[in-house]
mmCIF file of C-alpha atoms in Angstrom:
data_model
loop_
_atom_site.group_PDB
_atom_site.id
_atom_site.type_symbol
_atom_site.label_atom_id
_atom_site.label_comp_id
_atom_site.label_asym_id
_atom_site.label_seq_id
_atom_site.Cartn_x
_atom_site.Cartn_y
_atom_site.Cartn_z
ATOM 1 C CA UNK A 11 168.605 -42.846 -81.382
ATOM 2 C CA UNK A 12 166.510 -43.852 -84.339
ATOM 3 C CA UNK A 13 167.733 -42.792 -87.694
ATOM 4 C CA UNK A 14 167.163 -43.238 -91.411
ATOM 5 C CA UNK A 15 169.735 -44.066 -94.041
ATOM 6 C CA UNK A 16 169.859 -41.552 -96.877
ATOM 7 C CA UNK A 17 172.077 -42.253 -99.870
ATOM 8 C CA UNK A 18 174.525 -39.534 -100.909
ATOM 9 C CA UNK A 19 172.985 -36.753 -103.002
ATOM 10 C CA UNK A 20 174.308 -37.948 -106.399
ATOM 11 C CA UNK A 21 172.849 -41.408 -105.805
ATOM 12 C CA UNK A 22 169.499 -39.911 -104.782
ATOM 13 C CA UNK A 23 169.425 -37.843 -107.955
ATOM 14 C CA UNK A 24 170.190 -40.895 -110.086
ATOM 15 C CA UNK A 25 167.444 -42.891 -108.362
ATOM 16 C CA UNK A 26 164.979 -40.041 -108.868
ATOM 17 C CA UNK A 27 165.876 -39.742 -112.539
ATOM 18 C CA UNK A 28 165.429 -43.483 -113.023
ATOM 19 C CA UNK A 29 161.989 -43.387 -111.411
ATOM 20 C CA UNK A 30 160.954 -40.396 -113.515
ATOM 21 C CA UNK A 31 162.106 -42.157 -116.663
ATOM 22 C CA UNK A 32 160.233 -45.329 -115.720
ATOM 23 C CA UNK A 33 157.082 -43.304 -115.038
ATOM 24 C CA UNK A 34 157.356 -41.605 -118.428
ATOM 25 C CA UNK A 35 157.809 -44.955 -120.210
ATOM 26 C CA UNK A 36 154.706 -46.401 -118.547
ATOM 27 C CA UNK A 37 152.779 -43.192 -119.201
ATOM 28 C CA UNK A 38 153.550 -43.376 -122.914
ATOM 29 C CA UNK A 39 152.514 -47.053 -122.903
ATOM 30 C CA UNK A 40 149.228 -46.021 -121.304
ATOM 31 C CA UNK A 41 148.700 -43.271 -123.877
ATOM 32 C CA UNK A 42 149.299 -45.749 -126.701
ATOM 33 C CA UNK A 43 146.802 -48.234 -125.252
ATOM 34 C CA UNK A 44 144.276 -45.441 -124.694
ATOM 35 C CA UNK A 45 144.569 -44.292 -128.302
ATOM 36 C CA UNK A 46 143.774 -47.846 -129.432
ATOM 37 C CA UNK A 47 140.717 -48.038 -127.188
ATOM 38 C CA UNK A 48 142.455 -50.529 -124.872
ATOM 39 C CA UNK A 49 141.347 -48.748 -121.723
ATOM 40 C CA UNK A 50 141.998 -51.590 -119.269
ATOM 41 C CA UNK A 51 145.592 -51.904 -120.462
ATOM 42 C CA UNK A 52 145.907 -48.121 -120.353
ATOM 43 C CA UNK A 53 144.767 -48.026 -116.719
ATOM 44 C CA UNK A 54 147.269 -50.774 -115.831
ATOM 45 C CA UNK A 55 150.099 -48.859 -117.491
ATOM 46 C CA UNK A 56 149.183 -45.647 -115.700
ATOM 47 C CA UNK A 57 149.130 -47.599 -112.411
ATOM 48 C CA UNK A 58 152.729 -48.687 -113.037
ATOM 49 C CA UNK A 59 153.644 -45.078 -113.800
ATOM 50 C CA UNK A 60 152.012 -43.918 -110.556
ATOM 51 C CA UNK A 61 154.036 -46.462 -108.558
ATOM 52 C CA UNK A 62 157.196 -44.954 -110.050
ATOM 53 C CA UNK A 63 156.064 -41.341 -109.588
ATOM 54 C CA UNK A 64 153.318 -41.219 -106.941
ATOM 55 C CA UNK A 65 153.238 -37.403 -106.790
ATOM 56 C CA UNK A 66 152.737 -36.823 -110.522
ATOM 57 C CA UNK A 67 149.224 -35.349 -110.791
ATOM 58 C CA UNK A 68 148.976 -35.881 -114.566
ATOM 59 C CA UNK A 69 149.178 -39.647 -114.139
ATOM 60 C CA UNK A 70 146.144 -39.690 -111.846
ATOM 61 C CA UNK A 71 144.252 -37.534 -114.354
ATOM 62 C CA UNK A 72 145.124 -39.942 -117.178
ATOM 63 C CA UNK A 73 144.092 -42.978 -115.159
ATOM 64 C CA UNK A 74 140.854 -41.268 -114.146
ATOM 65 C CA UNK A 75 140.018 -40.827 -117.823
ATOM 66 C CA UNK A 76 140.749 -44.508 -118.500
ATOM 67 C CA UNK A 77 138.509 -45.500 -115.580
ATOM 68 C CA UNK A 78 135.729 -43.304 -116.975
ATOM 69 C CA UNK A 79 135.985 -45.166 -120.276
ATOM 70 C CA UNK A 80 135.671 -48.434 -118.339
ATOM 71 C CA UNK A 81 132.667 -47.048 -116.439
ATOM 72 C CA UNK A 82 134.581 -47.447 -113.168
ATOM 73 C CA UNK A 83 133.211 -44.160 -111.923
ATOM 74 C CA UNK A 84 134.183 -44.393 -108.242
ATOM 75 C CA UNK A 85 137.805 -45.143 -109.093
ATOM 76 C CA UNK A 86 137.816 -42.270 -111.585
ATOM 77 C CA UNK A 87 136.507 -39.925 -108.904
ATOM 78 C CA UNK A 88 139.183 -41.075 -106.429
ATOM 79 C CA UNK A 89 141.924 -40.421 -108.970
ATOM 80 C CA UNK A 90 140.480 -37.014 -109.853
ATOM 81 C CA UNK A 91 140.474 -36.055 -106.162
ATOM 82 C CA UNK A 92 144.080 -37.194 -105.774
ATOM 83 C CA UNK A 93 145.073 -35.254 -108.895
ATOM 84 C CA UNK A 94 143.570 -32.068 -107.483
ATOM 85 C CA UNK A 95 145.141 -32.571 -104.067
ATOM 86 C CA UNK A 96 148.531 -32.750 -105.774
ATOM 87 C CA UNK A 97 147.866 -29.758 -108.040
ATOM 88 C CA UNK A 98 144.723 -27.662 -107.335
ATOM 89 C CA UNK A 99 145.462 -25.522 -110.410
ATOM 90 C CA UNK A 100 145.274 -28.402 -112.903
ATOM 91 C CA UNK A 101 142.212 -27.689 -115.065
ATOM 92 C CA UNK A 102 141.838 -31.214 -116.421
ATOM 93 C CA UNK A 103 141.552 -32.501 -112.870
ATOM 94 C CA UNK A 104 138.321 -30.548 -112.421
ATOM 95 C CA UNK A 105 137.073 -31.791 -115.781
ATOM 96 C CA UNK A 106 137.745 -35.391 -114.711
ATOM 97 C CA UNK A 107 136.041 -34.925 -111.335
ATOM 98 C CA UNK A 108 132.957 -33.276 -112.827
ATOM 99 C CA UNK A 109 132.725 -35.995 -115.495
ATOM 100 C CA UNK A 110 132.933 -38.706 -112.827
ATOM 101 C CA UNK A 111 130.284 -37.073 -110.626
ATOM 102 C CA UNK A 112 127.933 -36.664 -113.585
ATOM 103 C CA UNK A 113 128.561 -40.259 -114.727
ATOM 104 C CA UNK A 114 127.095 -41.507 -111.437
ATOM 105 C CA UNK A 115 123.681 -40.764 -112.912
ATOM 106 C CA UNK A 116 122.339 -39.024 -109.796
ATOM 107 C CA UNK A 117 120.758 -35.572 -109.921
ATOM 108 C CA UNK A 118 122.523 -34.491 -106.721
ATOM 109 C CA UNK A 119 125.917 -35.556 -108.108
ATOM 110 C CA UNK A 120 125.316 -33.743 -111.403
ATOM 111 C CA UNK A 121 124.363 -30.635 -109.458
ATOM 112 C CA UNK A 122 127.526 -30.998 -107.359
ATOM 113 C CA UNK A 123 129.582 -31.290 -110.557
ATOM 114 C CA UNK A 124 128.040 -28.155 -112.062
ATOM 115 C CA UNK A 125 128.480 -26.175 -108.829
ATOM 116 C CA UNK A 126 132.135 -27.208 -108.666
ATOM 117 C CA UNK A 127 132.720 -26.150 -112.283
ATOM 118 C CA UNK A 128 131.044 -22.805 -111.649
ATOM 119 C CA UNK A 129 133.216 -22.260 -108.592
ATOM 120 C CA UNK A 130 136.377 -23.110 -110.503
ATOM 121 C CA UNK A 131 135.456 -20.788 -113.369
ATOM 122 C CA UNK A 132 134.776 -18.043 -110.799
ATOM 123 C CA UNK A 133 138.380 -18.311 -109.611
ATOM 124 C CA UNK A 134 139.638 -17.376 -113.075
ATOM 125 C CA UNK A 135 140.007 -20.809 -114.695
ATOM 126 C CA UNK A 136 137.649 -19.779 -117.495
ATOM 127 C CA UNK A 137 138.487 -22.791 -119.636
ATOM 128 C CA UNK A 138 136.210 -23.460 -122.625
ATOM 129 C CA UNK A 139 136.158 -27.195 -121.919
ATOM 130 C CA UNK A 140 134.901 -26.546 -118.383
ATOM 131 C CA UNK A 141 132.154 -24.272 -119.723
ATOM 132 C CA UNK A 142 131.095 -26.827 -122.332
ATOM 133 C CA UNK A 143 131.000 -29.578 -119.727
ATOM 134 C CA UNK A 144 128.897 -27.404 -117.436
ATOM 135 C CA UNK A 145 126.421 -26.744 -120.255
ATOM 136 C CA UNK A 146 126.358 -30.465 -121.130
ATOM 137 C CA UNK A 147 125.538 -31.309 -117.505
ATOM 138 C CA UNK A 148 123.033 -28.574 -116.591
ATOM 139 C CA UNK A 149 122.019 -27.103 -119.926
ATOM 140 C CA UNK A 150 121.140 -23.467 -120.432
ATOM 141 C CA UNK A 151 120.675 -22.991 -116.675
ATOM 142 C CA UNK A 152 124.464 -23.258 -116.323
ATOM 143 C CA UNK A 153 125.076 -20.834 -119.188
ATOM 144 C CA UNK A 154 122.579 -18.348 -117.758
ATOM 145 C CA UNK A 155 124.157 -18.517 -114.310
ATOM 146 C CA UNK A 156 127.591 -18.002 -115.838
ATOM 147 C CA UNK A 157 126.300 -15.052 -117.879
ATOM 148 C CA UNK A 158 124.834 -13.469 -114.756
ATOM 149 C CA UNK A 159 128.117 -13.865 -112.844
ATOM 150 C CA UNK A 160 130.114 -12.380 -115.704
ATOM 151 C CA UNK A 161 127.768 -9.410 -115.984
ATOM 152 C CA UNK A 162 127.917 -8.847 -112.235
ATOM 153 C CA UNK A 163 131.721 -8.813 -112.248
ATOM 154 C CA UNK A 164 132.060 -6.670 -115.389
ATOM 155 C CA UNK A 165 132.538 -2.876 -115.178
ATOM 156 C CA UNK A 166 129.174 -1.115 -115.164
ATOM 157 C CA UNK A 167 129.733 0.573 -118.521
ATOM 158 C CA UNK A 168 130.518 -2.756 -120.181
ATOM 159 C CA UNK A 169 127.793 -4.861 -118.602
ATOM 160 C CA UNK A 170 125.339 -4.536 -121.476
ATOM 161 C CA UNK A 171 123.215 -7.284 -122.990
ATOM 162 C CA UNK A 172 125.373 -7.226 -126.119
ATOM 163 C CA UNK A 173 128.591 -7.974 -124.228
ATOM 164 C CA UNK A 174 127.734 -11.443 -122.978
ATOM 165 C CA UNK A 175 126.957 -14.452 -125.196
ATOM 166 C CA UNK A 176 123.292 -15.259 -124.971
ATOM 167 C CA UNK A 177 121.805 -18.619 -124.244
ATOM 168 C CA UNK A 178 119.345 -20.403 -126.526
ATOM 169 C CA UNK A 179 115.917 -20.500 -125.044
ATOM 170 C CA UNK A 180 113.590 -23.329 -125.867
ATOM 171 C CA UNK A 181 111.003 -22.297 -128.355
ATOM 172 C CA UNK A 182 108.130 -24.280 -129.780
ATOM 173 C CA UNK A 183 109.573 -26.227 -132.683
ATOM 174 C CA UNK A 184 108.315 -25.059 -136.034
ATOM 175 C CA UNK A 185 106.667 -27.483 -138.378
ATOM 176 C CA UNK A 186 109.548 -29.230 -140.115
ATOM 177 C CA UNK A 187 110.251 -28.412 -143.691
ATOM 178 C CA UNK A 188 108.795 -31.011 -145.986
ATOM 179 C CA UNK A 189 111.186 -32.695 -148.395
ATOM 180 C CA UNK A 190 109.624 -33.165 -151.784
ATOM 181 C CA UNK A 191 110.577 -34.162 -155.295
ATOM 182 C CA UNK A 192 114.265 -35.016 -155.644
ATOM 183 C CA UNK A 193 114.686 -34.612 -151.904
ATOM 184 C CA UNK A 194 112.008 -37.068 -150.844
ATOM 185 C CA UNK A 195 114.702 -39.399 -149.507
ATOM 186 C CA UNK A 196 115.571 -36.832 -146.865
ATOM 187 C CA UNK A 197 112.173 -36.853 -145.178
ATOM 188 C CA UNK A 198 110.441 -34.543 -142.744
ATOM 189 C CA UNK A 199 111.219 -34.215 -139.091
ATOM 190 C CA UNK A 200 107.963 -34.386 -137.197
ATOM 191 C CA UNK A 201 108.481 -36.549 -134.129
ATOM 192 C CA UNK A 202 112.036 -37.383 -135.181
ATOM 193 C CA UNK A 203 113.812 -35.459 -132.432
ATOM 194 C CA UNK A 204 113.048 -34.155 -128.983
ATOM 195 C CA UNK A 205 111.809 -30.572 -128.912
ATOM 196 C CA UNK A 206 114.615 -28.172 -128.138
ATOM 197 C CA UNK A 207 114.604 -27.105 -124.517
ATOM 198 C CA UNK A 208 111.335 -27.348 -122.656
ATOM 199 C CA UNK A 209 110.939 -24.058 -120.847
ATOM 200 C CA UNK A 210 108.035 -23.625 -118.527
ATOM 201 C CA UNK A 211 105.322 -21.173 -119.464
ATOM 202 C CA UNK A 212 106.342 -17.638 -118.625
ATOM 203 C CA UNK A 213 110.085 -18.257 -119.061
ATOM 204 C CA UNK A 214 111.524 -14.881 -120.010
ATOM 205 C CA UNK A 215 115.072 -15.997 -120.837
ATOM 206 C CA UNK A 216 116.852 -15.097 -124.067
ATOM 207 C CA UNK A 217 115.123 -16.420 -127.203
ATOM 208 C CA UNK A 218 117.125 -18.605 -129.612
ATOM 209 C CA UNK A 219 117.387 -16.017 -132.370
ATOM 210 C CA UNK A 220 119.386 -13.770 -130.000
ATOM 211 C CA UNK A 221 121.797 -16.507 -128.878
ATOM 212 C CA UNK A 222 125.358 -16.872 -130.085
ATOM 213 C CA UNK A 223 125.495 -19.823 -132.539
ATOM 214 C CA UNK A 224 127.712 -21.981 -130.302
ATOM 215 C CA UNK A 225 125.402 -21.423 -127.325
ATOM 216 C CA UNK A 226 122.405 -22.164 -129.544
ATOM 217 C CA UNK A 227 124.001 -25.486 -130.536
ATOM 218 C CA UNK A 228 124.763 -26.327 -126.897
ATOM 219 C CA UNK A 229 121.135 -25.610 -126.002
ATOM 220 C CA UNK A 230 119.959 -27.948 -128.757
ATOM 221 C CA UNK A 231 122.325 -30.685 -127.549
ATOM 222 C CA UNK A 232 120.989 -30.712 -123.990
ATOM 223 C CA UNK A 233 117.574 -32.332 -124.666
ATOM 224 C CA UNK A 234 119.259 -34.851 -126.979
ATOM 225 C CA UNK A 235 121.569 -35.950 -124.164
ATOM 226 C CA UNK A 236 118.596 -36.070 -121.807
ATOM 227 C CA UNK A 237 116.774 -38.287 -124.299
ATOM 228 C CA UNK A 238 119.775 -40.612 -124.370
ATOM 229 C CA UNK A 239 119.954 -40.839 -120.566
ATOM 230 C CA UNK A 240 116.242 -41.681 -120.382
ATOM 231 C CA UNK A 241 115.788 -43.928 -123.428
ATOM 232 C CA UNK A 242 119.214 -44.991 -124.656
ATOM 233 C CA UNK A 243 121.160 -44.898 -127.895
ATOM 234 C CA UNK A 244 118.276 -46.241 -129.951
ATOM 235 C CA UNK A 245 116.309 -43.055 -129.248
ATOM 236 C CA UNK A 246 119.033 -40.748 -130.578
ATOM 237 C CA UNK A 247 117.814 -38.577 -133.474
ATOM 238 C CA UNK A 248 119.642 -37.433 -136.586
ATOM 239 C CA UNK A 249 118.484 -33.855 -136.889
ATOM 240 C CA UNK A 250 119.414 -30.392 -138.107
ATOM 241 C CA UNK A 251 118.227 -27.315 -136.208
ATOM 242 C CA UNK A 252 118.214 -24.021 -138.101
ATOM 243 C CA UNK A 253 118.664 -20.998 -135.863
ATOM 244 C CA UNK A 254 116.308 -18.190 -136.889
ATOM 245 C CA UNK A 255 117.593 -14.685 -137.466
ATOM 246 C CA UNK A 256 116.396 -11.873 -135.185
ATOM 247 C CA UNK A 257 112.938 -10.416 -135.727
ATOM 248 C CA UNK A 258 112.681 -7.584 -138.244
ATOM 249 C CA UNK A 259 112.174 -4.242 -136.545
ATOM 250 C CA UNK A 260 108.518 -3.715 -135.755
ATOM 251 C CA UNK A 261 107.586 -7.367 -136.295
ATOM 252 C CA UNK A 262 105.291 -8.989 -133.728
ATOM 253 C CA UNK A 263 105.736 -12.517 -135.089
ATOM 254 C CA UNK A 264 108.353 -14.655 -133.401
ATOM 255 C CA UNK A 265 110.894 -16.288 -135.750
ATOM 256 C CA UNK A 266 110.409 -20.033 -136.035
ATOM 257 C CA UNK A 267 112.992 -22.637 -135.169
ATOM 258 C CA UNK A 268 113.729 -24.988 -138.084
ATOM 259 C CA UNK A 269 113.951 -28.705 -137.300
ATOM 260 C CA UNK A 270 114.707 -31.220 -140.048
ATOM 261 C CA UNK A 271 115.098 -34.998 -139.839
ATOM 262 C CA UNK A 272 118.282 -35.978 -141.695
ATOM 263 C CA UNK A 273 118.569 -39.668 -140.781
ATOM 264 C CA UNK A 274 118.053 -40.963 -144.369
ATOM 265 C CA UNK A 275 121.012 -38.847 -145.516
ATOM 266 C CA UNK A 276 123.559 -41.218 -144.012
ATOM 267 C CA UNK A 277 122.698 -44.315 -146.032
ATOM 268 C CA UNK A 278 124.435 -43.465 -149.316
ATOM 269 C CA UNK A 279 126.510 -40.790 -151.074
ATOM 270 C CA UNK A 280 123.526 -39.879 -153.249
ATOM 271 C CA UNK A 281 121.221 -39.291 -150.292
ATOM 272 C CA UNK A 282 123.924 -37.287 -148.508
ATOM 273 C CA UNK A 283 124.394 -35.041 -151.548
ATOM 274 C CA UNK A 284 120.628 -34.541 -151.882
ATOM 275 C CA UNK A 285 120.268 -33.744 -148.192
ATOM 276 C CA UNK A 286 123.175 -31.288 -148.312
ATOM 277 C CA UNK A 287 121.530 -29.430 -151.181
ATOM 278 C CA UNK A 288 118.184 -29.482 -149.368
ATOM 279 C CA UNK A 289 119.675 -28.049 -146.153
ATOM 280 C CA UNK A 290 121.441 -25.285 -148.051
ATOM 281 C CA UNK A 291 118.172 -24.253 -149.689
ATOM 282 C CA UNK A 292 116.281 -24.376 -146.397
ATOM 283 C CA UNK A 293 118.949 -22.298 -144.634
ATOM 284 C CA UNK A 294 118.867 -19.711 -147.420
ATOM 285 C CA UNK A 295 115.078 -19.513 -147.750
ATOM 286 C CA UNK A 296 114.581 -19.182 -143.992
ATOM 287 C CA UNK A 297 117.446 -16.693 -143.606
ATOM 288 C CA UNK A 298 118.890 -18.953 -140.901
ATOM 289 C CA UNK A 299 121.603 -17.527 -138.708
ATOM 290 C CA UNK A 300 123.290 -20.881 -138.052
ATOM 291 C CA UNK A 301 122.750 -24.633 -138.291
ATOM 292 C CA UNK A 302 123.334 -27.218 -135.562
ATOM 293 C CA UNK A 303 123.546 -30.803 -136.843
ATOM 294 C CA UNK A 304 123.380 -33.835 -134.533
ATOM 295 C CA UNK A 305 123.973 -37.424 -135.668
ATOM 296 C CA UNK A 306 124.597 -40.600 -133.694
ATOM 297 C CA UNK A 307 127.782 -42.319 -134.861
ATOM 298 C CA UNK A 308 126.101 -45.730 -134.816
ATOM 299 C CA UNK A 309 123.463 -44.487 -137.282
ATOM 300 C CA UNK A 310 125.993 -43.499 -139.962
ATOM 301 C CA UNK A 311 126.508 -45.902 -142.850
ATOM 302 C CA UNK A 312 128.105 -43.160 -144.954
ATOM 303 C CA UNK A 313 130.334 -41.161 -144.586
ATOM 304 C CA UNK A 314 132.342 -43.023 -141.908
ATOM 305 C CA UNK A 315 134.584 -40.021 -141.280
ATOM 306 C CA UNK A 316 136.351 -41.651 -138.316
ATOM 307 C CA UNK A 317 137.814 -44.498 -140.364
ATOM 308 C CA UNK A 318 141.427 -44.483 -141.597
ATOM 309 C CA UNK A 319 142.303 -41.662 -139.213
ATOM 310 C CA UNK A 320 145.430 -41.472 -137.078
ATOM 311 C CA UNK A 321 145.176 -41.918 -133.311
ATOM 312 C CA UNK A 322 145.922 -38.225 -132.938
ATOM 313 C CA UNK A 323 142.986 -37.295 -135.158
ATOM 314 C CA UNK A 324 140.536 -39.841 -133.653
ATOM 315 C CA UNK A 325 141.371 -40.944 -130.105
ATOM 316 C CA UNK A 326 138.310 -43.160 -129.603
ATOM 317 C CA UNK A 327 138.103 -46.910 -130.172
ATOM 318 C CA UNK A 328 136.357 -48.310 -133.261
ATOM 319 C CA UNK A 329 133.340 -49.542 -131.269
ATOM 320 C CA UNK A 330 132.749 -46.303 -129.379
ATOM 321 C CA UNK A 331 129.326 -44.732 -129.951
ATOM 322 C CA UNK A 332 128.228 -41.181 -129.385
ATOM 323 C CA UNK A 333 126.893 -38.081 -131.089
ATOM 324 C CA UNK A 334 128.533 -35.772 -133.638
ATOM 325 C CA UNK A 335 127.623 -32.086 -133.405
ATOM 326 C CA UNK A 336 128.429 -30.034 -136.497
ATOM 327 C CA UNK A 337 127.976 -26.268 -136.161
ATOM 328 C CA UNK A 338 127.666 -24.083 -139.251
ATOM 329 C CA UNK A 339 127.494 -20.304 -139.687
ATOM 330 C CA UNK A 340 128.212 -18.123 -142.751
ATOM 331 C CA UNK A 341 131.728 -17.460 -141.402
ATOM 332 C CA UNK A 342 132.656 -20.371 -139.110
ATOM 333 C CA UNK A 343 132.471 -24.173 -139.012
ATOM 334 C CA UNK A 344 133.213 -26.630 -136.203
ATOM 335 C CA UNK A 345 132.472 -30.227 -135.245
ATOM 336 C CA UNK A 346 132.506 -32.052 -131.905
ATOM 337 C CA UNK A 347 132.047 -35.635 -130.772
ATOM 338 C CA UNK A 348 130.537 -36.615 -127.419
ATOM 339 C CA UNK A 349 131.017 -40.201 -126.299
ATOM 340 C CA UNK A 350 127.886 -41.943 -124.983
ATOM 341 C CA UNK A 351 128.257 -45.076 -122.856
ATOM 342 C CA UNK A 352 125.501 -47.661 -122.501
ATOM 343 C CA UNK A 353 125.940 -50.985 -120.676
ATOM 344 C CA UNK A 354 122.965 -53.264 -121.075
ATOM 345 C CA UNK A 355 121.828 -56.092 -118.791
ATOM 346 C CA UNK A 356 123.612 -59.417 -119.238
ATOM 347 C CA UNK A 357 124.571 -62.619 -117.541
ATOM 348 C CA UNK A 358 127.266 -62.544 -114.878
ATOM 349 C CA UNK A 359 129.923 -65.212 -114.348
ATOM 350 C CA UNK A 360 127.642 -66.898 -111.828
ATOM 351 C CA UNK A 361 124.768 -66.995 -114.276
ATOM 352 C CA UNK A 362 122.798 -64.299 -112.506
ATOM 353 C CA UNK A 363 121.221 -61.555 -114.597
ATOM 354 C CA UNK A 364 122.054 -57.903 -114.114
ATOM 355 C CA UNK A 365 119.020 -55.681 -113.862
ATOM 356 C CA UNK A 366 118.716 -52.367 -115.670
ATOM 357 C CA UNK A 367 120.888 -50.371 -118.040
ATOM 358 C CA UNK A 368 123.766 -48.112 -117.081
ATOM 359 C CA UNK A 369 124.200 -44.971 -119.188
ATOM 360 C CA UNK A 370 126.679 -42.134 -118.904
ATOM 361 C CA UNK A 371 127.995 -39.228 -120.947
ATOM 362 C CA UNK A 372 131.701 -39.394 -121.669
ATOM 363 C CA UNK A 373 134.269 -37.034 -123.097
ATOM 364 C CA UNK A 374 133.502 -34.272 -125.598
ATOM 365 C CA UNK A 375 136.288 -33.392 -128.036
ATOM 366 C CA UNK A 376 136.566 -30.890 -130.854
ATOM 367 C CA UNK A 377 137.590 -32.475 -134.150
ATOM 368 C CA UNK A 378 139.184 -31.079 -137.284
ATOM 369 C CA UNK A 379 136.227 -29.962 -139.398
ATOM 370 C CA UNK A 380 138.235 -30.399 -142.589
ATOM 371 C CA UNK A 381 138.656 -34.108 -141.760
ATOM 372 C CA UNK A 382 135.412 -34.938 -139.932
ATOM 373 C CA UNK A 383 132.643 -32.754 -141.370
ATOM 374 C CA UNK A 384 129.567 -34.870 -142.118
ATOM 375 C CA UNK A 385 128.149 -32.278 -144.497
ATOM 376 C CA UNK A 386 129.845 -29.781 -146.807
ATOM 377 C CA UNK A 387 129.263 -26.093 -146.089
ATOM 378 C CA UNK A 388 125.622 -25.204 -145.447
ATOM 379 C CA UNK A 389 126.194 -21.471 -145.908
ATOM 380 C CA UNK A 390 128.031 -19.662 -148.718
ATOM 381 C CA UNK A 391 130.166 -21.161 -151.445
ATOM 382 C CA UNK A 392 131.159 -24.822 -151.100
#
């Protein structure tokens, strides 16, 4: 009869412990390489860890993230699928899979990613990172669908318009505030940024002045990411959107969305200080509810807030580009960074020329506003 040799239980336990320890060592090596922006070395280290512990779902998730950084989207998707097969409850696995699908740059894949995220959230995994990723992929349509599902599942007496965060609706951009006198270096914004949203005529969705500030900021980010996917990093604006307050009772005039070009602010400390003062005055004079600030990292000469930070504070490599999103309200402040990947045409080893440009949207992380804020407080006392 055929058989299989099994070592005595104590020896099996020792072998298992040794493998687990080896996997942890390689995992930590991968994490260290990842923090330095050495994504190829990180992927290799995670591969060694997987060989030692092939059923550890976290290792596949980590390697998927490294593959995403290397723009090896298919491999990232394979690892994300394996991660979820091993542990279907692991939230980051869904984040990795959705990111990989979206990075393929195909409308059908992005739609598949958003549908998967919606399905996962429906099961009770209402993770903020999954919601943000869904909004980044599909824009306000995702937020509106999520709102509708939440209202439908809420008790009837609680399902009121005030209970669910609203979604910013595209509104015609107001004429940008003109910067004059001491603030001439700041400049005006006409043509400097894509119009927020782009709703078709007759769209009756929630107007921006009724949106929650974070949802308003997410709605402003969507056309900026679309602009990047269509035109590249060079088309990225540096802009501040001022969210209007609700209409006064009885008013028939719609509040106007403020849009200010702030690109000149990031060339010197003096210009930054002038722009900060200018934005504070504009926010006060327009009675703005919140401010959403978007700046491409590669366009910042000052302040380089990512420099001299620990790997825990700033996990991206020094050459990584992307967009900072700083959100300001009278009571809260936050800042995020979204990595943007662009691989331009170049010569191959055989001398042939690659055609086209590959672009994808990477990871979005929340940063410590005390360490990474581009501007001081826009509202209230500084």
